[in-house]
Every structure is written in structure tokens, then in C-alpha cells.
């Protein structure tokens, strides 16, 4: 029997998709992740200076490129799609009298399963790099850059955990629930920026992303009847906030900037999310017709089947290419970022990143095909879900914020940071720690 290729398997899945499935949702999910990948590969601009690699940032070097983030910062689209999918899935679970623990546990597993091998690989890299005498600052920079994508998962898991609450708000107040989150985001920015209340800005990780998530519910319910109005309203609001307000042009953090629109998110990023949601829904009919093309729909299915792997490993591929260039004497890293030669070399570098990413996908995409939560007589207790969620999200957040690599200690690794997601997954009911404990106990 001839072994099927990835494309042929994706084609089979594409042909089996039920006709009522909204293919445009899958397309937007794939589009948003690919925009993030391209944006990350473009904005990271290391170069050689005095024999050392300097971690340049394109937005800081060439200010006009900050406007490009209005197109490349597409995390709002992912939360929009998440709201659509979570709303549909949670409504179906309630109709079947399903348990929240099983519903949420399967979502955590789908998102975290691909993260665990990434953590293991970079733990080994940091440990061996330290043992071989590589400067700890370089090890930390490489590990932190490669693991930056995991911050998003901690926020998305929190948003997903609150689906029963936000769905109830949607059922009761409709679009009023969205405007409630808008009011919350405004209040947070006023308190944070005008009154300089410390740490209150972190509340907008919930207000902003839950607000965009509510628009996903509205999409699923057919309540966005004039999407162009939403797109124009969001765009005008964004322009006014940037022109008249304190918000920077860039929709991601820029080195040296006093205020970041993304970490934590601000009202400006919320406005961008509204504009992107309106534009995406305005183009839905055309997009769904476009996806009647089986080749394009198959490509969408193929990418969605490995989407977390691409997202999680694309910066690892970038780091590996940079390390190889550095070991070869800094080949290709002598052009100043933003120069004509630098721009002309981008296609070559992108080809190298893709060439490095493909084998990583081949090795690790299998972890994305989750086996599903193991069957059990009773759902996971809520205390385990909550504790597991907190530990997992804390591990992901600490990884992005301070890195798993440590400037001190024998191993060069913050083992407690690495352990948090594994222990959290075990409490929720999956992962290697759970499997090991079951084998040891003989269960």
C-alpha cells in the first residue's frame, strides 16, 4: 500500500469536512498565525558589530516600519476566531449535558501538548550550552527569543477558562457584554496612563482579549450585521487614539518606547481588533467562495493540522539559523538592518528559516494530534483544573518574561519554571508527568 503524503491526508480530511462547516474560520486562524510568523522573522534584525551579534529590532531601527504592525499584529483575529469556535463548542457541550472539566481539559491538552517537547529541547540546549561554557547571556537570549511565543498561550488559556462566564454574559446581554469590556479597558488605561496606578494595566490582558472574544460570539450568532461599520469605526478610533492620545503607532512593543500597545494590551490594540474583526467579517462571503477551491481549502486544512507546531517552533528555526550564521563567522549578518542589501537578502533568509522549520514540523507535529483526554469515571475536580491552569499559565508567562535559562546555578536552567507546565498538565490529566506517575504506581 502506498504511503499517503501530508497533502493527500489533508485532501482526504478536506473532502470529509461537513458542508455546514465555516471554512473561513479555519482560513482566518491559519492566516493570523502565518502573519505572526512572517512578522517575527521580519522584525528580528540581528547584525554583527565589533565581532559580536547584536539583537537588532527593525521597528526601533526604522521607525516607519511601525505602521506595518497594523497589518501584522493579528492576534485579535485569533481571539475572534477563538470566540466563534469556543462559543459553538461550549453551546454543543451544554446541549449534550457535558462537563466543563472535560471540555476545558481537552482544550488545554490541544494547546499545551505541543509546548512540552519545546520546553524539553530548550532545557537541554540551555543545560548543555552552559556546561560547554557558552556565555550565559547568549544562552538566555537564545532561549528567551525562541520561547517568546508561549506568552500568548497563557492568555488564551485564561480566556478559554472563562468561557462559561463570558458565554452567560453574551446570552444575557448580547453586544452589551462587549461594550462592558470596552468600558473596562477604557477605565484601566485611564487609571494606568493618566493616574499612573501601578500594575492595573495587566487587567487589560482580560478586558481587551475577552472583548474581542465576545465579538467571536456575536459572529457565530449572526449579530454583526454591518461589518464595514465596525471596520471603519475601529479604524477611526485607532487613528484618533494614536494621533491625539498617548498611544504609540506600533501595535507591538518597541525597544525604548515608554508605552507598549501589546504588553499589556491597550485601548489602541482593542480598536485595531475591532477594525480587523469588521474587515474580516466584511470579506467573509468572498472568502467562503474562495475556499470552495479544493486546493486552497486543502492547504488551509493542512496548515491548521500543524498550526501550533508552526507557531511554537518558528522562532527556534530562526535562532538555529542565526547560530549557524554566527558559527560561520557572521555570514550574512554584516548588512545594516534596513539597508538596501538587507532588504534584498530577506528572501534568502526566509528560505533558510523555512528550510530549518520543515524538519522541526516533521519531528514535532505529531504532538499536536492530541489523543484526547483519557476516559475517567468522573470529571477532573475543579480544584485540580484551577490549580493546573494557574501552574501552566505561570510557567508560560515566566518563560516569556524571564527565560528558562538562568544566570546562576550549576545547570544554567530555572528548573522550577520548566516544571510548572508539566505539573499543571498532570493535574489537569495529561502529559508525561501524569503518564510516568501512572506507570510507577502501576495504574
Coordinates of C-alpha atoms in Angstrom, one line a residue:
X1 CA 0.0 0.0 0.0
X2 CA 1.4 3.4 -1.0
X3 CA 2.0 5.7 2.0
X4 CA 0.0 8.8 1.8
X5 CA 1.7 12.2 1.8
X6 CA 0.8 15.0 4.1
X7 CA -1.0 16.7 1.2
X8 CA -3.1 13.6 0.3
X9 CA -4.1 13.1 4.0
X10 CA -5.1 16.8 4.2
X11 CA -7.0 16.4 1.0
X12 CA -8.9 13.4 2.5
X13 CA -9.8 15.5 5.6
X14 CA -10.8 18.4 3.4
X15 CA -13.2 16.3 1.4
X16 CA -14.8 14.9 4.5
X17 CA -15.4 18.3 6.1
X18 CA -19.2 18.7 6.6
X19 CA -20.8 21.2 4.2
X20 CA -22.1 23.3 7.1
X21 CA -18.6 23.9 8.4
X22 CA -17.5 27.5 8.1
X23 CA -14.2 27.1 6.3
X24 CA -13.5 30.8 6.6
X25 CA -12.9 30.4 10.4
X26 CA -10.1 27.9 9.7
X27 CA -8.7 30.2 7.0
X28 CA -8.5 33.2 9.4
X29 CA -6.9 31.0 12.0
X30 CA -4.2 29.9 9.6
X31 CA -3.8 33.4 8.1
X32 CA -3.3 35.0 11.6
X33 CA -0.6 32.6 12.6
X34 CA 1.2 32.9 9.3
X35 CA 1.2 36.7 9.7
X36 CA 2.7 36.4 13.1
X37 CA 5.4 34.1 11.8
X38 CA 6.3 36.4 8.9
X39 CA 6.2 39.4 11.2
X40 CA 8.5 37.8 13.8
X41 CA 11.0 36.8 11.1
X42 CA 11.0 40.3 9.7
X43 CA 11.1 42.4 12.8
X44 CA 14.0 40.4 14.4
X45 CA 17.1 42.0 12.8
X46 CA 20.4 40.8 14.4
X47 CA 23.6 42.0 12.9
X48 CA 27.4 41.8 13.5
X49 CA 29.1 44.7 15.4
X50 CA 32.6 44.6 16.7
X51 CA 32.7 40.8 16.2
X52 CA 29.6 40.1 18.2
X53 CA 26.0 39.6 17.3
X54 CA 23.7 42.4 18.3
X55 CA 20.0 41.7 18.6
X56 CA 18.5 44.5 16.4
X57 CA 14.8 45.3 16.3
X58 CA 13.6 46.6 13.0
X59 CA 10.8 48.8 14.5
X60 CA 13.4 50.6 16.6
X61 CA 15.9 50.9 13.8
X62 CA 13.5 52.1 11.0
X63 CA 10.5 53.9 12.7
X64 CA 8.3 53.9 9.5
X65 CA 8.0 50.1 9.8
X66 CA 6.0 50.6 12.9
X67 CA 3.0 51.3 10.7
X68 CA 3.3 47.7 9.3
X69 CA 2.2 46.3 12.7
X70 CA -1.3 47.5 11.9
X71 CA -1.4 44.6 9.4
X72 CA 1.0 42.1 11.1
X73 CA -0.3 42.3 14.6
X74 CA -3.2 39.9 14.0
X75 CA -3.6 38.3 17.4
X76 CA -7.1 40.0 17.6
X77 CA -8.1 37.7 14.7
X78 CA -7.0 34.7 16.6
X79 CA -9.2 35.7 19.6
X80 CA -12.1 36.5 17.2
X81 CA -11.8 33.0 15.8
X82 CA -11.4 31.6 19.3
X83 CA -14.7 33.2 20.4
X84 CA -16.5 31.8 17.4
X85 CA -15.1 28.3 17.9
X86 CA -15.4 28.3 21.7
X87 CA -19.0 29.6 21.6
X88 CA -20.0 26.9 19.2
X89 CA -18.2 24.1 21.1
X90 CA -19.5 25.2 24.5
X91 CA -23.1 25.5 23.3
X92 CA -22.8 22.0 21.9
X93 CA -21.4 20.7 25.2
X94 CA -24.2 22.2 27.1
X95 CA -26.8 20.7 24.8
X96 CA -25.2 17.3 25.4
X97 CA -25.0 17.8 29.2
X98 CA -21.3 17.6 29.0
X99 CA -18.9 18.5 31.8
X100 CA -16.9 21.7 31.8
X101 CA -13.9 19.8 33.1
X102 CA -13.8 17.5 30.0
X103 CA -14.5 20.4 27.7
X104 CA -11.8 22.7 29.1
X105 CA -9.3 19.8 29.7
X106 CA -9.4 18.8 26.0
X107 CA -8.7 22.4 25.0
X108 CA -5.8 22.7 27.4
X109 CA -4.4 19.5 26.1
X110 CA -4.7 20.6 22.5
X111 CA -2.7 23.8 23.2
X112 CA -0.2 22.6 25.8
X113 CA 0.8 19.1 24.3
X114 CA 2.9 20.7 21.6
X115 CA 4.6 23.0 24.1
X116 CA 6.0 20.3 26.3
X117 CA 8.6 19.0 23.8
X118 CA 9.6 22.6 23.0
X119 CA 10.4 23.1 26.7
X120 CA 12.4 19.9 26.9
X121 CA 14.5 20.8 23.8
X122 CA 15.3 24.2 25.1
X123 CA 16.0 23.0 28.6
X124 CA 18.6 20.6 27.1
X125 CA 20.0 23.4 24.9
X126 CA 20.4 25.7 27.9
X127 CA 21.9 23.0 30.1
X128 CA 24.4 21.7 27.5
X129 CA 25.2 25.3 26.4
X130 CA 26.1 26.2 30.0
X131 CA 28.1 23.0 30.5
X132 CA 30.1 23.7 27.4
X133 CA 31.0 27.2 28.5
X134 CA 28.8 29.2 26.2
X135 CA 28.3 32.7 27.7
X136 CA 25.1 32.6 29.8
X137 CA 23.9 35.8 28.5
X138 CA 23.9 34.3 24.9
X139 CA 22.1 31.2 26.1
X140 CA 19.5 33.2 27.9
X141 CA 18.9 35.5 24.9
X142 CA 18.5 32.5 22.5
X143 CA 16.2 30.6 24.8
X144 CA 14.0 33.6 25.6
X145 CA 13.7 34.6 21.9
X146 CA 12.8 31.1 20.9
X147 CA 10.2 30.7 23.6
X148 CA 8.6 34.1 23.3
X149 CA 5.5 32.7 21.5
X150 CA 4.3 30.8 24.6
X151 CA 3.1 34.1 26.3
X152 CA 0.1 34.1 24.0
X153 CA -1.0 30.6 25.2
X154 CA -1.1 31.7 28.8
X155 CA -3.5 34.5 28.0
X156 CA -5.6 32.4 25.6
X157 CA -6.0 29.6 28.2
X158 CA -7.3 32.1 30.7
X159 CA -9.8 33.5 28.2
X160 CA -10.9 29.9 27.4
X161 CA -11.2 29.0 31.0
X162 CA -13.7 31.9 31.4
X163 CA -15.9 30.7 28.5
X164 CA -18.9 29.6 30.7
X165 CA -18.9 33.1 32.3
X166 CA -18.5 35.1 29.1
X167 CA -21.0 32.9 27.3
X168 CA -23.5 33.5 30.0
X169 CA -22.8 37.3 29.7
X170 CA -23.3 37.0 26.0
X171 CA -26.6 35.1 26.4
X172 CA -27.9 37.7 28.8
X173 CA -26.6 41.0 27.4
X174 CA -25.6 40.3 23.8
X175 CA -23.4 43.0 22.4
X176 CA -23.8 44.9 25.7
X177 CA -21.3 42.4 27.1
X178 CA -18.8 43.5 24.5
X179 CA -19.3 47.2 25.4
X180 CA -18.9 46.3 29.0
X181 CA -15.4 45.0 28.3
X182 CA -14.7 48.2 26.3
X183 CA -15.7 50.3 29.3
X184 CA -13.3 48.1 31.4
X185 CA -10.4 48.6 29.0
X186 CA -11.0 52.4 29.0
X187 CA -11.1 52.5 32.8
X188 CA -7.9 50.5 33.0
X189 CA -6.0 52.8 30.6
X190 CA -7.2 55.9 32.3
X191 CA -6.0 54.6 35.7
X192 CA -2.8 53.3 34.3
X193 CA -1.7 56.1 32.0
X194 CA -3.3 59.2 33.5
X195 CA -3.3 58.4 37.2
X196 CA -0.2 56.1 37.0
X197 CA -1.8 53.3 39.1
X198 CA 0.8 50.6 39.1
X199 CA 0.1 47.1 37.7
X200 CA -3.6 47.9 36.9
X201 CA -2.7 47.8 33.2
X202 CA -2.3 44.0 33.4
X203 CA -6.1 43.8 33.8
X204 CA -6.4 44.6 30.1
X205 CA -5.0 41.2 29.2
X206 CA -8.5 40.2 30.1
X207 CA -10.7 43.2 29.2
X208 CA -9.2 43.6 25.7
X209 CA -9.0 40.0 24.7
X210 CA -12.3 39.0 26.3
X211 CA -13.9 41.9 24.4
X212 CA -12.5 40.6 21.1
X213 CA -13.6 37.1 22.1
X214 CA -17.1 38.4 22.6
X215 CA -17.1 39.6 19.0
X216 CA -16.5 35.9 18.1
X217 CA -19.7 35.0 19.9
X218 CA -21.5 37.8 18.0
X219 CA -20.1 36.4 14.7
X220 CA -21.4 32.9 15.5
X221 CA -24.8 34.3 16.4
X222 CA -25.0 36.4 13.2
X223 CA -25.2 39.7 15.2
X224 CA -22.5 41.6 13.3
X225 CA -24.9 42.8 10.5
X226 CA -22.9 45.8 9.2
X227 CA -19.3 44.7 9.4
X228 CA -18.0 47.6 7.4
X229 CA -19.3 50.0 10.0
X230 CA -17.3 48.1 12.7
X231 CA -14.2 48.2 10.5
X232 CA -14.5 51.9 9.8
X233 CA -15.4 52.7 13.5
X234 CA -12.4 50.7 14.7
X235 CA -10.0 52.3 12.2
X236 CA -11.2 55.8 13.1
X237 CA -10.9 55.1 16.8
X238 CA -7.4 53.8 16.3
X239 CA -6.3 56.8 14.3
X240 CA -7.7 59.2 16.9
X241 CA -6.1 57.3 19.8
X242 CA -2.7 57.3 18.2
X243 CA -2.9 60.9 16.9
X244 CA -4.5 62.6 19.9
X245 CA -3.7 60.1 22.6
X246 CA -0.6 58.8 24.3
X247 CA -0.5 55.6 22.3
X248 CA 2.4 54.7 20.0
X249 CA 2.0 53.8 16.4
X250 CA 3.4 50.3 16.8
X251 CA 0.9 47.6 17.9
X252 CA 3.7 45.6 19.5
X253 CA 6.5 46.6 21.9
X254 CA 9.4 48.7 20.6
X255 CA 12.7 48.9 22.4
X256 CA 13.0 52.3 24.1
X257 CA 9.3 53.1 24.0
X258 CA 7.7 54.2 27.2
X259 CA 4.4 52.5 26.4
X260 CA 3.7 49.2 24.7
X261 CA 0.3 48.6 23.0
X262 CA 0.6 44.9 23.4
X263 CA 2.3 44.0 26.7
X264 CA -0.2 44.5 28.3
X265 CA -2.7 45.4 25.5
X266 CA -4.2 48.9 25.4
X267 CA -7.3 50.5 24.1
X268 CA -5.5 51.2 20.9
X269 CA -4.9 47.5 20.3
X270 CA -8.6 46.9 21.2
X271 CA -9.6 49.4 18.5
X272 CA -7.3 47.6 16.0
X273 CA -9.0 44.4 17.0
X274 CA -12.5 45.9 16.2
X275 CA -11.2 47.2 12.9
X276 CA -9.7 43.8 12.0
X277 CA -12.9 41.9 13.1
X278 CA -15.1 44.2 11.0
X279 CA -12.9 43.9 7.9
X280 CA -12.6 40.1 8.3
X281 CA -16.4 39.7 8.5
X282 CA -17.0 42.1 5.7
X283 CA -14.9 39.8 3.5
X284 CA -16.4 36.6 4.8
X285 CA -18.7 35.9 1.8
X286 CA -15.9 36.4 -0.7
X287 CA -13.6 34.3 1.5
X288 CA -16.0 31.4 1.7
X289 CA -16.5 31.4 -2.1
X290 CA -12.7 31.4 -2.5
X291 CA -12.4 28.4 -0.2
X292 CA -14.7 26.4 -2.5
X293 CA -11.5 25.9 -4.4
X294 CA -10.4 22.4 -3.1
X295 CA -6.7 23.2 -3.4
X296 CA -6.9 26.3 -1.2
X297 CA -9.2 24.5 1.2
X298 CA -6.8 21.6 1.4
X299 CA -3.9 23.9 2.1
X300 CA -6.0 25.5 4.9
X301 CA -6.7 22.1 6.4
X302 CA -3.0 21.1 6.1
X303 CA -1.8 24.2 7.9
X304 CA -4.5 24.0 10.6
X305 CA -3.3 20.5 11.4
X306 CA 0.1 21.8 12.3
X307 CA -0.7 25.3 13.3
X308 CA 0.6 25.2 16.9
X309 CA 3.8 23.5 15.8
X310 CA 4.5 26.2 13.2
X311 CA 3.7 28.9 15.8
X312 CA 5.8 27.4 18.6
X313 CA 8.8 26.4 16.6
X314 CA 9.2 29.2 14.0
X315 CA 11.5 31.3 16.3
X316 CA 13.5 28.2 17.2
X317 CA 14.2 27.8 13.5
X318 CA 15.2 31.4 13.4
X319 CA 17.6 31.0 16.3
X320 CA 19.2 27.9 14.8
X321 CA 19.8 29.7 11.5
X322 CA 21.3 32.7 13.4
X323 CA 23.6 30.4 15.4
X324 CA 24.7 28.7 12.2
X325 CA 25.5 32.1 10.6
X326 CA 27.4 33.2 13.8
X327 CA 29.5 30.0 13.8
X328 CA 30.3 30.6 10.1
X329 CA 31.9 33.9 11.0
X330 CA 28.7 36.0 10.9
X331 CA 28.0 35.3 7.2
X332 CA 25.1 37.4 6.0
X333 CA 24.9 39.4 9.2
X334 CA 27.2 42.3 8.2
X335 CA 24.5 44.3 6.3
X336 CA 22.9 47.1 8.4
X337 CA 19.2 46.4 9.1
X338 CA 17.1 48.5 6.8
X339 CA 19.8 49.0 4.1
X340 CA 19.2 48.0 0.5
X341 CA 21.3 44.9 0.8
X342 CA 19.5 43.9 4.0
X343 CA 16.1 44.1 2.3
X344 CA 17.4 42.2 -0.8
X345 CA 18.6 39.4 1.4
X346 CA 15.3 38.9 3.1
X347 CA 14.0 36.2 0.6
X348 CA 17.2 34.2 1.2
X349 CA 16.9 34.4 4.9
X350 CA 13.2 33.5 4.8
X351 CA 14.1 30.5 2.7
X352 CA 16.6 29.4 5.3
X353 CA 14.1 29.8 8.1
X354 CA 11.6 27.7 6.2
X355 CA 14.2 25.0 5.4
X356 CA 15.0 24.8 9.2
X357 CA 11.4 24.9 10.2
X358 CA 10.3 22.0 8.0
X359 CA 12.2 19.2 9.7
X360 CA 11.1 20.6 13.1
X361 CA 7.5 20.3 11.9
X362 CA 8.1 16.8 10.7
X363 CA 9.5 15.9 14.1
X364 CA 7.1 17.6 16.4
X365 CA 3.8 18.0 14.6
X366 CA 2.7 14.6 16.0
X367 CA 2.4 16.1 19.4
X368 CA -0.3 18.4 18.0
X369 CA -2.5 15.4 17.1
X370 CA -3.7 15.0 20.7
X371 CA -5.1 11.7 21.6
X372 CA -7.9 13.3 23.6
X373 CA -8.4 13.4 27.3
X374 CA -8.3 9.9 28.8
X375 CA -11.6 8.4 29.8
X376 CA -12.5 8.5 33.5
X377 CA -15.4 7.7 35.6
X378 CA -15.7 11.2 37.0
X379 CA -14.6 14.6 35.6
X380 CA -11.4 16.2 36.9
X381 CA -12.2 18.1 40.2
X382 CA -12.4 21.8 39.7
X383 CA -9.6 22.4 42.2
X384 CA -7.3 20.4 40.0
X385 CA -8.4 22.3 36.9
X386 CA -7.8 25.6 38.5
X387 CA -4.5 24.7 40.1
X388 CA -3.3 23.1 36.9
X389 CA -4.3 26.1 34.9
X390 CA -2.6 28.5 37.2
X391 CA 0.7 26.5 37.3
X392 CA 0.6 26.1 33.5
X393 CA 0.0 29.7 32.8
X394 CA 2.5 30.8 35.3
X395 CA 5.2 28.6 33.7
X396 CA 4.4 30.0 30.3
X397 CA 4.4 33.6 31.5
X398 CA 7.7 33.3 33.4
X399 CA 9.3 31.6 30.4
X400 CA 8.4 34.6 28.2
X401 CA 9.3 37.2 30.8
X402 CA 12.5 35.9 32.4
X403 CA 13.5 32.9 30.3
X404 CA 14.1 29.3 31.4
X405 CA 17.8 30.0 31.2
X406 CA 19.4 31.1 34.5
X407 CA 22.5 33.4 35.0
X408 CA 23.2 31.4 38.2
X409 CA 23.3 27.8 39.3
X410 CA 25.1 24.7 38.0
X411 CA 22.6 23.7 35.3
X412 CA 22.0 27.1 33.9
X413 CA 18.3 26.4 33.8
X414 CA 15.4 27.6 36.0
X415 CA 14.1 24.1 36.6
X416 CA 11.1 25.4 38.6
X417 CA 9.9 27.4 35.6
X418 CA 10.3 24.4 33.3
X419 CA 8.5 22.1 35.7
X420 CA 5.4 24.3 36.1
X421 CA 3.6 23.5 32.8
X422 CA 4.4 19.8 33.2
X423 CA 3.0 19.7 36.7
X424 CA 0.0 21.7 35.6
X425 CA -0.7 19.4 32.8
X426 CA -0.5 16.4 35.1
X427 CA -3.1 17.9 37.5
X428 CA -5.4 18.5 34.6
X429 CA -5.0 14.9 33.5
X430 CA -2.4 14.5 30.7
X431 CA 1.3 14.9 29.9
X432 CA 4.4 12.9 30.6
X433 CA 4.4 13.6 34.4
X434 CA 0.9 12.0 34.6
X435 CA 1.9 9.1 32.4
X436 CA 5.1 8.4 34.5
X437 CA 3.2 8.6 37.8
X438 CA 0.6 6.1 36.5
X439 CA 3.4 3.7 35.4
X440 CA 5.2 4.0 38.7
X441 CA 2.0 3.4 40.6
X442 CA 1.0 0.6 38.3
X443 CA -2.4 2.1 37.5

